[in-house]
Amino acid sequence: WHYPFEHEAEFKAHFPAQYICEGVDQTRGWFYSLLAIATTVFDSPAYENVIVNELVLDAEGQKMSKSKGNVVNPWEVLAQFGADTVRLYLLASSQVWLPKRFDTRTIPEVSGKFFDTLRNTYRFFASYAGGWTPADGDSAPTLADRWLASRLQTTVDAVNAAWGSYDAMTGCKALMDFVVDDLSNWYVRVNRARFWAPDREADPAAVAALHQALMVVSRLLAPAAPFASDWLHRSLTGESVHLARFPSPGGPIVTSLEDGMGAVRTLARLARSARETVKLRVRQPLARMQVAIPAGIRGPEFDSLLELLRLEVNVKLVEVVATDAELVRLKAKPNFRSLGKRFGKRTPEIAALVARLTQAQLRELEAGGTASLALPGETIVYLSEDVAVEREVTSDWVVASDGPYVAALDPHLTPELIREGLAREVVHHVQRLRKDADYPYSTRIDLGVAGSAEVLEAVRAHEEFIKAETLTRRLVAGGRLPAPDLERSLEIEGYSVIVGLRKHDAGESQAGPLRTGTG
C-alpha cells in the first residue's frame, strides 16, 4: 500500500498480518527480516501466526535437486492426478512443518481414494434422488439420519478448530475420515434399502440427510480442493461453493447417539471378525448374537439401534448381556515396561503375581482403576497400565472382543438357516450378473435357476425375497429361460447351478416355453 506515504487506513486495518506462510529456508531472509523491521519501525510484530513449510523431499527422503536428477515436474503430476488430488495429498499426508517425502505412488491411496469415494457417493445420491429437491421437505428423520447430522456437526467443529489453529492436516483428515468412514462405508451402506426402493420413491428423509451431508462436505472441502468442491456444490445447489458461507461450529451434537452408534459399529466389526475365524460368510444368517458393552454406553439410543445391528450382522436375535463373564474369561498379561519403571529388579516376581488377580480386579484395571495383592509384610498395587487384560473364550460360541466390547455368535446352523443362506448367495450372484449384463439399476428381469436340488429348495422357500432384491418379475426355479440375455454355470456353496436372466417383457405370457433343467 506504499505506506506511510499513502493508504494509511488500509495499512492499519491489515497490520500486523494474521499469518505468514513460507518455506523453512526463508527463516532468516523473510520471517526474521519482517519481524526485525516491524519491531524497529512500529515496535510491533509483523504477523500474529507463522506457518513454516518444511522441504519437499523425493521418495527416498533426499532433497530434490536438478544435479541429482530427482526433481518432479509439477505440471506432469498435475496432468496425471489433477490439481485438487495433489493439493489434498500435500495437505493431508503429513503436517506442513515436517519434511515431506513426495512419492507419486502414494497419491492415489492418500487422496485419490477419498475423491473416488466422494464422487461415487454423489453419484449414488443422484441416481436415487429422482425429482427430489430441498424445497420438497422431508419425512421424519430416522435415528440413523439424526446420527449422521450429529456426526456432520462434529466434523464441522473439528475442521473449524483445526483450521482456526492453522493445522491444515488435522482438518483435512477429519473431513476425509467422515466422508470415507461415516458417510460412505456406514450411512450409505446400511441405509441403501431406503434409497434403492423398487416400485416406490426413495425415502425423502434419507435423501434429505445425504443431500445435506454432501452440501456441507463441499463447503468444508472448498479451501483444500477448490475445483472438486465447486463441482459438487454446483451439482447439488446450482451455485458456486465459493459464494456460500463456510459451515459454522456450535450446532447440535447428540453425544449419546454418536456413542451408541459407535458401539454398534464396533460390535459389527467384531462380529465380522468372529465369522472370519470360522469361515462363516456374512450372507449366512445365524440364530443368535450376544453382546457386552461398557456400562456407560447403554441407553435408549443404543437399544433403538439394535435392530440396525441385527440386520448388519445378519442374525435373528441380538441379546445384550449385563456382563461378558458367561462368554469369556479375563486373563492378565503383565506389562514389563510399565512394571519395570516401578519395581526394577523385582519386576519378574511382581509380573508373575498378576496371575493371582481376580476377575473383578481385572475388570477394575480395565476400567482404569487399580488392584491390590496382599503379601506377607507388603501390599502390591497394580495400576491399569501395568496389566493388559485379554479374553479367553469359555463356550462353543464364536467370540471376538475389543476391550470391554464383546460379540459372541452362535455358529450352529439349522436347515432353515442354511436354506436362507443359499438364497442370499443366489441374490449375490444374480446382482453380479445384472452388473455384467450392464442393466440399469431399475431394470426388471426374468430369472431362471436350474441345477442342484438344495439350491432350488432354497430358491422356492425364499422366492419373494429373491424377487424383491433382484427386481425379478418372473422366477423359474428348476428351469432355464429361453433366449436369456446372460446365462452362466456357477458354484454356490459347492452346489452346481445354472443362472440365466433377461429383461422382463410385461406383455409376454407368464406361461411361455421353458427348457426344463434337472433338479
Short mmCIF file of C-alpha atoms in Angstrom, two decimals:
data_model
loop_
_atom_site.label_atom_id
_atom_site.label_comp_id
_atom_site.label_asym_id
_atom_site.label_seq_id
_atom_site.Cartn_x
_atom_site.Cartn_y
_atom_site.Cartn_z
CA TRP A 1 0.00 0.00 0.00
CA HIS A 2 3.06 2.32 -0.22
CA TYR A 3 2.69 3.12 3.49
CA PRO A 4 3.46 5.57 5.09
CA PHE A 5 3.16 7.75 2.01
CA GLU A 6 -0.46 6.75 1.27
CA HIS A 7 -3.21 4.24 2.11
CA GLU A 8 -2.75 4.71 5.86
CA ALA A 9 -6.22 3.33 6.70
CA GLU A 10 -5.71 0.14 4.67
CA PHE A 11 -2.37 -0.46 6.29
CA LYS A 12 -3.64 -0.06 9.83
CA ALA A 13 -6.59 -2.34 9.09
CA HIS A 14 -4.29 -5.16 7.97
CA PHE A 15 -1.22 -4.74 10.16
CA PRO A 16 0.02 -6.92 11.74
CA ALA A 17 -0.90 -9.73 9.33
CA GLN A 18 -2.96 -12.61 10.72
CA TYR A 19 -0.44 -15.15 9.46
CA ILE A 20 2.61 -15.58 7.27
CA CYS A 21 3.44 -18.73 5.33
CA GLU A 22 6.82 -19.55 3.78
CA GLY A 23 9.43 -22.26 3.50
CA VAL A 24 11.84 -23.07 6.31
CA ASP A 25 14.71 -21.81 4.13
CA GLN A 26 13.19 -18.30 4.43
CA THR A 27 13.52 -18.16 8.23
CA ARG A 28 16.23 -15.51 8.18
CA GLY A 29 15.62 -13.93 4.79
CA TRP A 30 11.86 -13.38 5.24
CA PHE A 31 10.44 -14.25 8.69
CA TYR A 32 13.26 -12.58 10.60
CA SER A 33 13.62 -9.61 8.24
CA LEU A 34 9.95 -8.66 8.54
CA LEU A 35 10.00 -9.15 12.31
CA ALA A 36 13.11 -7.00 12.70
CA ILE A 37 11.78 -4.19 10.51
CA ALA A 38 8.34 -4.16 12.16
CA THR A 39 9.84 -4.17 15.64
CA THR A 40 12.24 -1.36 14.78
CA VAL A 41 9.75 0.86 12.95
CA PHE A 42 6.47 0.11 14.76
CA ASP A 43 7.51 -1.65 17.99
CA SER A 44 5.17 -4.44 16.86
CA PRO A 45 5.41 -7.90 15.31
CA ALA A 46 4.70 -8.05 11.58
CA TYR A 47 2.47 -11.14 11.89
CA GLU A 48 0.42 -12.94 14.53
CA ASN A 49 0.91 -16.53 13.36
CA VAL A 50 3.64 -18.31 11.42
CA ILE A 51 3.27 -21.38 9.21
CA VAL A 52 6.62 -22.84 8.20
CA ASN A 53 6.64 -25.22 5.23
CA GLU A 54 9.43 -27.76 5.51
CA LEU A 55 11.27 -29.06 2.46
CA VAL A 56 9.67 -31.40 -0.05
CA LEU A 57 11.96 -34.42 -0.47
CA ASP A 58 11.98 -37.21 -3.02
CA ALA A 59 10.51 -40.66 -2.35
CA GLU A 60 13.79 -41.82 -0.76
CA GLY A 61 13.97 -38.87 1.65
CA GLN A 62 16.64 -36.97 -0.31
CA LYS A 63 16.46 -33.24 -1.01
CA MET A 64 15.34 -32.61 -4.57
CA SER A 65 17.92 -31.01 -6.83
CA LYS A 66 18.49 -30.77 -10.55
CA SER A 67 22.03 -32.08 -10.16
CA LYS A 68 20.74 -35.31 -8.60
CA GLY A 69 18.04 -35.63 -11.21
CA ASN A 70 15.38 -36.35 -8.59
CA VAL A 71 13.17 -33.32 -9.13
CA VAL A 72 9.50 -33.74 -10.02
CA ASN A 73 7.88 -31.76 -12.80
CA PRO A 74 4.76 -30.36 -11.12
CA TRP A 75 2.88 -29.89 -14.40
CA GLU A 76 3.28 -33.57 -15.25
CA VAL A 77 1.97 -34.56 -11.81
CA LEU A 78 -0.99 -32.20 -12.11
CA ALA A 79 -1.80 -33.55 -15.55
CA GLN A 80 -1.73 -37.12 -14.25
CA PHE A 81 -3.65 -36.72 -10.99
CA GLY A 82 -5.41 -33.34 -11.10
CA ALA A 83 -4.69 -30.21 -9.10
CA ASP A 84 -7.07 -30.95 -6.21
CA THR A 85 -5.80 -34.50 -5.74
CA VAL A 86 -2.19 -33.29 -5.48
CA ARG A 87 -3.16 -30.36 -3.25
CA LEU A 88 -5.08 -32.56 -0.82
CA TYR A 89 -2.25 -35.12 -0.84
CA LEU A 90 0.22 -32.43 0.21
CA LEU A 91 -2.08 -31.15 2.95
CA ALA A 92 -3.28 -34.48 4.36
CA SER A 93 -0.25 -36.77 4.13
CA SER A 94 1.75 -35.01 6.88
CA GLN A 95 2.00 -31.79 8.83
CA VAL A 96 3.24 -28.93 6.66
CA TRP A 97 6.02 -28.12 9.14
CA LEU A 98 7.59 -31.57 8.74
CA PRO A 99 9.82 -32.68 5.85
CA LYS A 100 7.60 -34.31 3.25
CA ARG A 101 8.57 -37.25 1.08
CA PHE A 102 6.85 -36.77 -2.25
CA ASP A 103 6.03 -40.13 -3.80
CA THR A 104 3.55 -40.14 -6.67
CA ARG A 105 2.80 -43.82 -5.96
CA THR A 106 1.08 -42.85 -2.70
CA ILE A 107 -1.12 -40.08 -4.14
CA PRO A 108 -3.94 -42.45 -5.19
CA GLU A 109 -4.04 -44.04 -1.74
CA VAL A 110 -3.94 -40.82 0.30
CA SER A 111 -6.24 -38.53 -1.67
CA GLY A 112 -7.31 -40.40 -4.81
CA LYS A 113 -9.31 -42.90 -2.76
CA PHE A 114 -11.08 -40.03 -0.99
CA PHE A 115 -12.13 -38.33 -4.23
CA ASP A 116 -13.30 -41.65 -5.69
CA THR A 117 -15.45 -42.21 -2.60
CA LEU A 118 -16.85 -38.68 -2.68
CA ARG A 119 -17.64 -38.93 -6.39
CA ASN A 120 -19.32 -42.33 -6.00
CA THR A 121 -21.36 -41.11 -3.02
CA TYR A 122 -22.67 -38.19 -5.04
CA ARG A 123 -23.48 -40.48 -7.98
CA PHE A 124 -25.38 -42.74 -5.60
CA PHE A 125 -27.37 -39.72 -4.41
CA ALA A 126 -28.03 -38.50 -7.94
CA SER A 127 -29.14 -41.97 -9.09
CA TYR A 128 -31.77 -42.41 -6.41
CA ALA A 129 -32.84 -38.86 -5.55
CA GLY A 130 -35.16 -38.78 -8.56
CA GLY A 131 -37.01 -35.49 -8.76
CA TRP A 132 -36.42 -34.60 -5.09
CA THR A 133 -35.39 -31.04 -4.29
CA PRO A 134 -34.68 -29.37 -0.92
CA ALA A 135 -37.91 -27.41 -1.35
CA ASP A 136 -39.89 -30.66 -1.13
CA GLY A 137 -39.11 -31.02 2.56
CA ASP A 138 -38.70 -34.47 4.04
CA SER A 139 -40.36 -37.01 6.28
CA ALA A 140 -39.40 -37.58 9.89
CA PRO A 141 -35.68 -38.43 10.16
CA THR A 142 -34.73 -41.84 11.47
CA LEU A 143 -32.21 -42.46 14.20
CA ALA A 144 -29.58 -43.06 11.52
CA ASP A 145 -30.38 -39.67 9.92
CA ARG A 146 -30.05 -37.96 13.29
CA TRP A 147 -26.73 -39.72 13.87
CA LEU A 148 -25.44 -38.53 10.50
CA ALA A 149 -26.46 -34.96 11.29
CA SER A 150 -24.65 -35.15 14.63
CA ARG A 151 -21.50 -36.67 13.11
CA LEU A 152 -21.60 -33.99 10.42
CA GLN A 153 -21.71 -31.24 13.02
CA THR A 154 -18.90 -32.91 14.98
CA THR A 155 -16.85 -32.84 11.79
CA VAL A 156 -17.72 -29.18 11.17
CA ASP A 157 -16.49 -28.36 14.68
CA ALA A 158 -13.30 -30.39 14.21
CA VAL A 159 -12.44 -28.77 10.86
CA ASN A 160 -13.11 -25.28 12.19
CA ALA A 161 -10.99 -25.93 15.29
CA ALA A 162 -8.10 -27.36 13.27
CA TRP A 163 -8.06 -24.74 10.56
CA GLY A 164 -8.64 -21.98 13.10
CA SER A 165 -5.36 -23.15 14.64
CA TYR A 166 -3.63 -23.26 11.23
CA ASP A 167 -3.49 -27.06 11.40
CA ALA A 168 -4.28 -27.96 7.79
CA MET A 169 -3.56 -31.70 8.06
CA THR A 170 -5.82 -32.40 11.04
CA GLY A 171 -8.72 -30.54 9.42
CA CYS A 172 -8.31 -32.39 6.13
CA LYS A 173 -8.06 -35.77 7.86
CA ALA A 174 -11.21 -35.12 9.91
CA LEU A 175 -13.16 -34.31 6.76
CA MET A 176 -11.74 -37.21 4.75
CA ASP A 177 -12.44 -39.70 7.56
CA PHE A 178 -16.04 -38.51 7.77
CA VAL A 179 -16.64 -38.97 4.04
CA VAL A 180 -15.00 -42.39 3.78
CA ASP A 181 -15.83 -43.99 7.14
CA ASP A 182 -19.04 -42.33 8.34
CA LEU A 183 -20.83 -41.25 5.18
CA SER A 184 -19.92 -43.86 2.56
CA ASN A 185 -18.83 -47.00 4.40
CA TRP A 186 -21.53 -46.74 7.06
CA TYR A 187 -24.50 -44.43 6.47
CA VAL A 188 -24.97 -45.06 2.75
CA ARG A 189 -24.27 -48.77 3.08
CA VAL A 190 -26.62 -49.54 5.97
CA ASN A 191 -29.35 -47.27 4.57
CA ARG A 192 -29.09 -48.47 0.98
CA ALA A 193 -32.53 -50.10 1.11
CA ARG A 194 -34.12 -46.72 1.89
CA PHE A 195 -32.72 -45.33 -1.38
CA TRP A 196 -32.95 -48.42 -3.55
CA ALA A 197 -36.70 -48.86 -3.25
CA PRO A 198 -38.31 -50.96 -6.01
CA ASP A 199 -41.67 -49.66 -7.19
CA ARG A 200 -41.59 -46.64 -4.89
CA GLU A 201 -39.71 -43.42 -4.34
CA ALA A 202 -36.64 -43.29 -2.13
CA ASP A 203 -37.24 -42.26 1.49
CA PRO A 204 -37.30 -38.42 1.45
CA ALA A 205 -35.68 -38.27 4.90
CA ALA A 206 -32.71 -40.32 3.72
CA VAL A 207 -32.36 -38.27 0.53
CA ALA A 208 -32.50 -35.02 2.52
CA ALA A 209 -29.92 -36.27 5.04
CA LEU A 210 -27.49 -37.33 2.31
CA HIS A 211 -28.01 -34.08 0.39
CA GLN A 212 -27.27 -32.01 3.48
CA ALA A 213 -24.15 -34.02 4.28
CA LEU A 214 -22.76 -33.70 0.75
CA MET A 215 -23.50 -29.97 0.63
CA VAL A 216 -21.74 -29.29 3.95
CA VAL A 217 -18.82 -31.51 2.90
CA SER A 218 -18.39 -29.50 -0.30
CA ARG A 219 -18.22 -26.27 1.70
CA LEU A 220 -15.75 -27.69 4.22
CA LEU A 221 -13.63 -29.00 1.36
CA ALA A 222 -13.56 -25.72 -0.59
CA PRO A 223 -10.31 -24.26 0.86
CA ALA A 224 -8.42 -27.53 0.31
CA ALA A 225 -9.91 -28.64 -3.02
CA PRO A 226 -11.47 -25.61 -4.74
CA PHE A 227 -12.28 -27.31 -8.06
CA ALA A 228 -13.82 -30.59 -6.88
CA SER A 229 -15.79 -28.85 -4.15
CA ASP A 230 -17.19 -26.35 -6.64
CA TRP A 231 -18.26 -29.17 -8.99
CA LEU A 232 -20.02 -30.95 -6.14
CA HIS A 233 -21.72 -27.84 -4.77
CA ARG A 234 -22.93 -26.71 -8.21
CA SER A 235 -24.28 -30.24 -8.83
CA LEU A 236 -26.21 -30.11 -5.56
CA THR A 237 -27.37 -26.49 -5.48
CA GLY A 238 -26.64 -24.90 -8.86
CA GLU A 239 -24.41 -22.31 -7.17
CA SER A 240 -20.66 -21.91 -6.66
CA VAL A 241 -19.32 -23.15 -3.35
CA HIS A 242 -17.06 -20.11 -3.16
CA LEU A 243 -20.08 -17.84 -2.77
CA ALA A 244 -21.51 -19.93 0.09
CA ARG A 245 -20.89 -19.42 3.78
CA PHE A 246 -18.37 -21.71 5.47
CA PRO A 247 -20.15 -24.06 7.92
CA SER A 248 -20.20 -22.70 11.47
CA PRO A 249 -19.28 -24.64 14.63
CA GLY A 250 -21.53 -24.92 17.63
CA GLY A 251 -24.52 -26.73 16.13
CA PRO A 252 -26.41 -29.50 17.95
CA ILE A 253 -24.46 -32.70 18.67
CA VAL A 254 -26.07 -35.75 20.28
CA THR A 255 -23.13 -37.38 22.04
CA SER A 256 -25.15 -40.30 23.40
CA LEU A 257 -26.33 -41.14 19.88
CA GLU A 258 -22.81 -40.96 18.46
CA ASP A 259 -21.55 -43.18 21.29
CA GLY A 260 -24.37 -45.66 20.74
CA MET A 261 -23.73 -45.87 17.00
CA GLY A 262 -20.02 -46.15 17.68
CA ALA A 263 -20.73 -49.17 19.88
CA VAL A 264 -22.89 -50.72 17.16
CA ARG A 265 -20.14 -50.25 14.60
CA THR A 266 -17.55 -51.77 16.93
CA LEU A 267 -19.78 -54.79 17.60
CA ALA A 268 -20.47 -55.22 13.88
CA ARG A 269 -16.73 -55.18 13.21
CA LEU A 270 -16.16 -57.76 15.93
CA ALA A 271 -18.96 -59.95 14.58
CA ARG A 272 -17.38 -59.91 11.12
CA SER A 273 -14.03 -60.82 12.68
CA ALA A 274 -15.65 -63.69 14.61
CA ARG A 275 -17.26 -65.01 11.42
CA GLU A 276 -13.91 -64.96 9.63
CA THR A 277 -12.29 -67.16 12.27
CA VAL A 278 -14.71 -70.00 11.44
CA LYS A 279 -15.24 -69.06 7.77
CA LEU A 280 -18.92 -68.15 8.17
CA ARG A 281 -19.90 -65.74 5.40
CA VAL A 282 -21.83 -62.62 6.31
CA ARG A 283 -24.59 -63.72 3.92
CA GLN A 284 -25.20 -66.81 6.07
CA PRO A 285 -27.85 -65.93 8.71
CA LEU A 286 -27.21 -67.01 12.29
CA ALA A 287 -29.70 -67.59 15.07
CA ARG A 288 -28.32 -65.53 17.96
CA MET A 289 -25.75 -62.97 18.94
CA GLN A 290 -24.89 -61.83 22.44
CA VAL A 291 -23.03 -58.59 23.06
CA ALA A 292 -21.40 -56.86 26.00
CA ILE A 293 -20.62 -53.13 26.08
CA PRO A 294 -19.33 -50.65 28.67
CA ALA A 295 -22.00 -49.77 31.21
CA GLY A 296 -21.96 -46.08 30.31
CA ILE A 297 -22.83 -46.74 26.65
CA ARG A 298 -26.16 -48.47 27.05
CA GLY A 299 -29.16 -46.19 26.86
CA PRO A 300 -32.30 -45.57 24.79
CA GLU A 301 -30.27 -44.66 21.70
CA PHE A 302 -28.19 -47.84 21.80
CA ASP A 303 -31.23 -50.04 22.42
CA SER A 304 -33.01 -48.41 19.48
CA LEU A 305 -30.05 -49.23 17.24
CA LEU A 306 -30.08 -52.95 18.00
CA GLU A 307 -32.29 -53.68 15.00
CA LEU A 308 -29.73 -52.00 12.76
CA LEU A 309 -27.02 -54.14 14.37
CA ARG A 310 -29.11 -57.29 13.87
CA LEU A 311 -29.51 -56.58 10.16
CA GLU A 312 -25.88 -55.60 9.71
CA VAL A 313 -24.60 -58.75 11.40
CA ASN A 314 -27.32 -60.92 9.78
CA VAL A 315 -28.63 -62.67 12.88
CA LYS A 316 -32.18 -63.40 14.01
CA LEU A 317 -31.77 -62.16 17.58
CA VAL A 318 -29.38 -59.82 19.43
CA GLU A 319 -29.16 -60.05 23.22
CA VAL A 320 -27.31 -57.55 25.41
CA VAL A 321 -25.78 -59.25 28.45
CA ALA A 322 -25.01 -57.40 31.64
CA THR A 323 -21.52 -58.88 31.77
CA ASP A 324 -19.37 -60.91 29.43
CA ALA A 325 -18.48 -63.32 32.26
CA GLU A 326 -20.55 -66.10 30.68
CA LEU A 327 -18.93 -65.57 27.28
CA VAL A 328 -15.26 -65.08 28.09
CA ARG A 329 -12.76 -65.33 30.92
CA LEU A 330 -10.45 -62.40 31.61
CA LYS A 331 -6.74 -63.11 31.57
CA ALA A 332 -3.96 -60.85 32.87
CA LYS A 333 -0.83 -60.16 30.83
CA PRO A 334 1.87 -58.16 32.64
CA ASN A 335 3.33 -55.04 31.03
CA PHE A 336 7.01 -55.46 31.85
CA ARG A 337 7.96 -51.99 30.68
CA SER A 338 5.47 -50.29 33.00
CA LEU A 339 6.25 -52.59 35.93
CA GLY A 340 9.98 -52.20 35.39
CA LYS A 341 9.82 -48.45 35.95
CA ARG A 342 8.31 -49.02 39.40
CA PHE A 343 9.78 -52.28 40.64
CA GLY A 344 13.18 -52.53 38.98
CA LYS A 345 14.88 -55.86 39.75
CA ARG A 346 11.70 -57.23 41.33
CA THR A 347 9.81 -56.92 38.02
CA PRO A 348 9.82 -60.67 37.13
CA GLU A 349 8.45 -61.54 40.59
CA ILE A 350 5.77 -58.83 40.51
CA ALA A 351 4.81 -59.74 36.94
CA ALA A 352 4.29 -63.39 37.87
CA LEU A 353 1.91 -62.40 40.64
CA VAL A 354 -0.62 -60.90 38.24
CA ALA A 355 -1.92 -64.44 37.74
CA ARG A 356 -3.47 -64.13 41.24
CA LEU A 357 -5.67 -61.18 40.29
CA THR A 358 -9.39 -61.99 40.38
CA GLN A 359 -11.86 -61.44 37.57
CA ALA A 360 -13.33 -58.49 39.48
CA GLN A 361 -9.88 -56.94 39.90
CA LEU A 362 -9.13 -57.35 36.21
CA ARG A 363 -12.37 -55.59 35.33
CA GLU A 364 -11.38 -52.76 37.66
CA LEU A 365 -7.97 -52.47 35.98
CA GLU A 366 -9.59 -52.49 32.55
CA ALA A 367 -11.81 -49.61 33.63
CA GLY A 368 -8.74 -47.58 34.58
CA GLY A 369 -8.66 -48.37 38.29
CA THR A 370 -6.13 -50.16 40.48
CA ALA A 371 -5.85 -53.62 42.06
CA SER A 372 -4.00 -54.71 45.19
CA LEU A 373 -2.43 -58.00 46.26
CA ALA A 374 -1.64 -58.53 49.94
CA LEU A 375 1.70 -60.28 50.52
CA PRO A 376 3.47 -61.01 53.81
CA GLY A 377 4.73 -57.67 55.02
CA GLU A 378 3.63 -55.63 51.98
CA THR A 379 0.84 -54.83 49.55
CA ILE A 380 1.45 -54.72 45.79
CA VAL A 381 -0.65 -52.14 43.95
CA TYR A 382 -1.12 -52.63 40.22
CA LEU A 383 -2.04 -49.68 38.02
CA SER A 384 -4.19 -50.03 34.88
CA GLU A 385 -1.14 -49.57 32.65
CA ASP A 386 0.71 -52.40 34.46
CA VAL A 387 -1.60 -55.13 33.17
CA ALA A 388 -3.11 -55.82 29.75
CA VAL A 389 -6.47 -57.55 30.06
CA GLU A 390 -7.14 -60.24 27.47
CA ARG A 391 -10.13 -62.53 26.93
CA GLU A 392 -10.39 -66.30 26.52
CA VAL A 393 -13.49 -67.97 25.09
CA THR A 394 -15.31 -70.20 27.56
CA SER A 395 -18.12 -71.55 25.35
CA ASP A 396 -18.57 -73.15 21.93
CA TRP A 397 -19.82 -69.83 20.55
CA VAL A 398 -17.59 -67.75 18.28
CA VAL A 399 -16.32 -64.73 20.20
CA ALA A 400 -14.36 -61.59 19.31
CA SER A 401 -13.57 -58.76 21.70
CA ASP A 402 -12.01 -55.33 21.85
CA GLY A 403 -11.51 -54.30 25.45
CA PRO A 404 -14.96 -54.23 27.12
CA TYR A 405 -16.74 -54.73 23.76
CA VAL A 406 -17.57 -58.38 23.15
CA ALA A 407 -19.55 -60.01 20.34
CA ALA A 408 -20.48 -63.70 20.60
CA LEU A 409 -22.17 -65.59 17.75
CA ASP A 410 -23.99 -68.91 17.89
CA PRO A 411 -22.40 -70.83 14.99
CA HIS A 412 -24.91 -73.69 14.89
CA LEU A 413 -26.85 -73.79 11.62
CA THR A 414 -30.33 -75.24 11.24
CA PRO A 415 -31.64 -76.43 7.85
CA GLU A 416 -33.79 -73.29 7.67
CA LEU A 417 -30.78 -71.02 8.21
CA ILE A 418 -28.78 -72.92 5.60
CA ARG A 419 -31.58 -72.51 3.05
CA GLU A 420 -31.79 -68.79 3.73
CA GLY A 421 -28.02 -68.51 3.36
CA LEU A 422 -28.20 -70.23 -0.03
CA ALA A 423 -30.98 -67.85 -1.10
CA ARG A 424 -28.81 -64.86 -0.17
CA GLU A 425 -25.93 -66.33 -2.16
CA VAL A 426 -28.25 -66.64 -5.17
CA VAL A 427 -29.16 -62.97 -4.79
CA HIS A 428 -25.46 -62.05 -4.64
CA HIS A 429 -24.69 -63.91 -7.86
CA VAL A 430 -27.75 -62.53 -9.67
CA GLN A 431 -26.73 -58.99 -8.76
CA ARG A 432 -23.29 -59.63 -10.24
CA LEU A 433 -24.89 -60.99 -13.40
CA ARG A 434 -27.12 -57.89 -13.63
CA LYS A 435 -23.96 -55.77 -13.49
CA ASP A 436 -22.22 -57.93 -16.11
CA ALA A 437 -25.28 -57.58 -18.34
CA ASP A 438 -24.97 -53.80 -17.96
CA TYR A 439 -28.58 -53.41 -16.80
CA PRO A 440 -29.62 -50.06 -15.32
CA TYR A 441 -30.38 -50.43 -11.61
CA SER A 442 -34.16 -50.12 -12.23
CA THR A 443 -34.38 -52.84 -14.91
CA ARG A 444 -36.94 -55.56 -14.12
CA ILE A 445 -35.88 -59.05 -15.10
CA ASP A 446 -36.93 -62.65 -15.63
CA LEU A 447 -34.76 -65.13 -13.73
CA GLY A 448 -34.15 -68.82 -14.25
CA VAL A 449 -32.31 -71.06 -11.78
CA ALA A 450 -31.62 -74.70 -12.59
CA GLY A 451 -29.37 -77.36 -11.10
CA SER A 452 -28.82 -78.55 -7.53
CA ALA A 453 -31.89 -79.65 -5.61
CA GLU A 454 -30.57 -77.99 -2.44
CA VAL A 455 -30.31 -74.60 -4.13
CA LEU A 456 -33.69 -74.97 -5.82
CA GLU A 457 -35.28 -75.79 -2.47
CA ALA A 458 -33.79 -72.59 -1.04
CA VAL A 459 -34.96 -70.56 -4.05
CA ARG A 460 -38.53 -71.83 -3.71
CA ALA A 461 -38.56 -71.23 0.07
CA HIS A 462 -37.36 -67.63 -0.32
CA GLU A 463 -38.84 -66.74 -3.69
CA GLU A 464 -40.35 -63.42 -2.65
CA PHE A 465 -37.11 -62.29 -1.00
CA ILE A 466 -35.08 -63.13 -4.11
CA LYS A 467 -37.55 -61.39 -6.42
CA ALA A 468 -37.64 -58.23 -4.31
CA GLU A 469 -33.84 -57.99 -4.01
CA THR A 470 -33.13 -58.58 -7.70
CA LEU A 471 -36.15 -56.82 -9.27
CA THR A 472 -37.34 -60.15 -10.67
CA ARG A 473 -40.84 -60.20 -12.10
CA ARG A 474 -40.79 -63.83 -13.20
CA LEU A 475 -38.74 -66.50 -11.43
CA VAL A 476 -38.39 -70.02 -12.79
CA ALA A 477 -36.95 -72.45 -10.24
CA GLY A 478 -35.87 -75.67 -11.92
CA GLY A 479 -35.94 -74.37 -15.48
CA ARG A 480 -33.81 -72.35 -17.90
CA LEU A 481 -35.03 -69.21 -19.63
CA PRO A 482 -35.42 -69.24 -23.42
CA ALA A 483 -33.13 -66.72 -25.14
CA PRO A 484 -31.56 -65.29 -21.96
CA ASP A 485 -29.53 -62.10 -22.16
CA LEU A 486 -26.92 -63.78 -19.99
CA GLU A 487 -26.60 -67.31 -18.61
CA ARG A 488 -23.80 -68.85 -16.56
CA SER A 489 -22.92 -72.06 -14.78
CA LEU A 490 -21.97 -71.27 -11.18
CA GLU A 491 -20.80 -72.92 -7.99
CA ILE A 492 -22.84 -71.75 -4.98
CA GLU A 493 -21.56 -73.14 -1.70
CA GLY A 494 -20.34 -76.23 -3.53
CA TYR A 495 -23.58 -76.78 -5.46
CA SER A 496 -23.69 -76.57 -9.26
CA VAL A 497 -26.38 -74.28 -10.72
CA ILE A 498 -27.21 -72.54 -13.97
CA VAL A 499 -28.48 -68.99 -13.62
CA GLY A 500 -29.93 -67.04 -16.53
CA LEU A 501 -31.59 -63.66 -16.77
CA ARG A 502 -33.18 -61.38 -19.32
CA LYS A 503 -35.09 -58.11 -19.34
CA HIS A 504 -38.71 -58.59 -18.34
CA ASP A 505 -41.35 -58.09 -21.01
CA ALA A 506 -44.60 -57.17 -19.26
CA GLY A 507 -46.60 -58.20 -22.32
CA GLU A 508 -45.17 -61.71 -22.56
CA SER A 509 -47.31 -64.62 -21.37
CA GLN A 510 -46.28 -65.87 -17.96
CA ALA A 511 -46.62 -69.42 -19.29
CA GLY A 512 -44.04 -69.08 -22.07
CA PRO A 513 -41.95 -72.04 -23.25
CA LEU A 514 -39.23 -73.29 -20.90
CA ARG A 515 -36.35 -75.66 -21.18
CA THR A 516 -36.63 -77.95 -18.19
CA GLY A 517 -33.50 -78.22 -16.09
CA THR A 518 -32.50 -81.15 -13.93
CA GLY A 519 -33.02 -80.96 -10.19
#
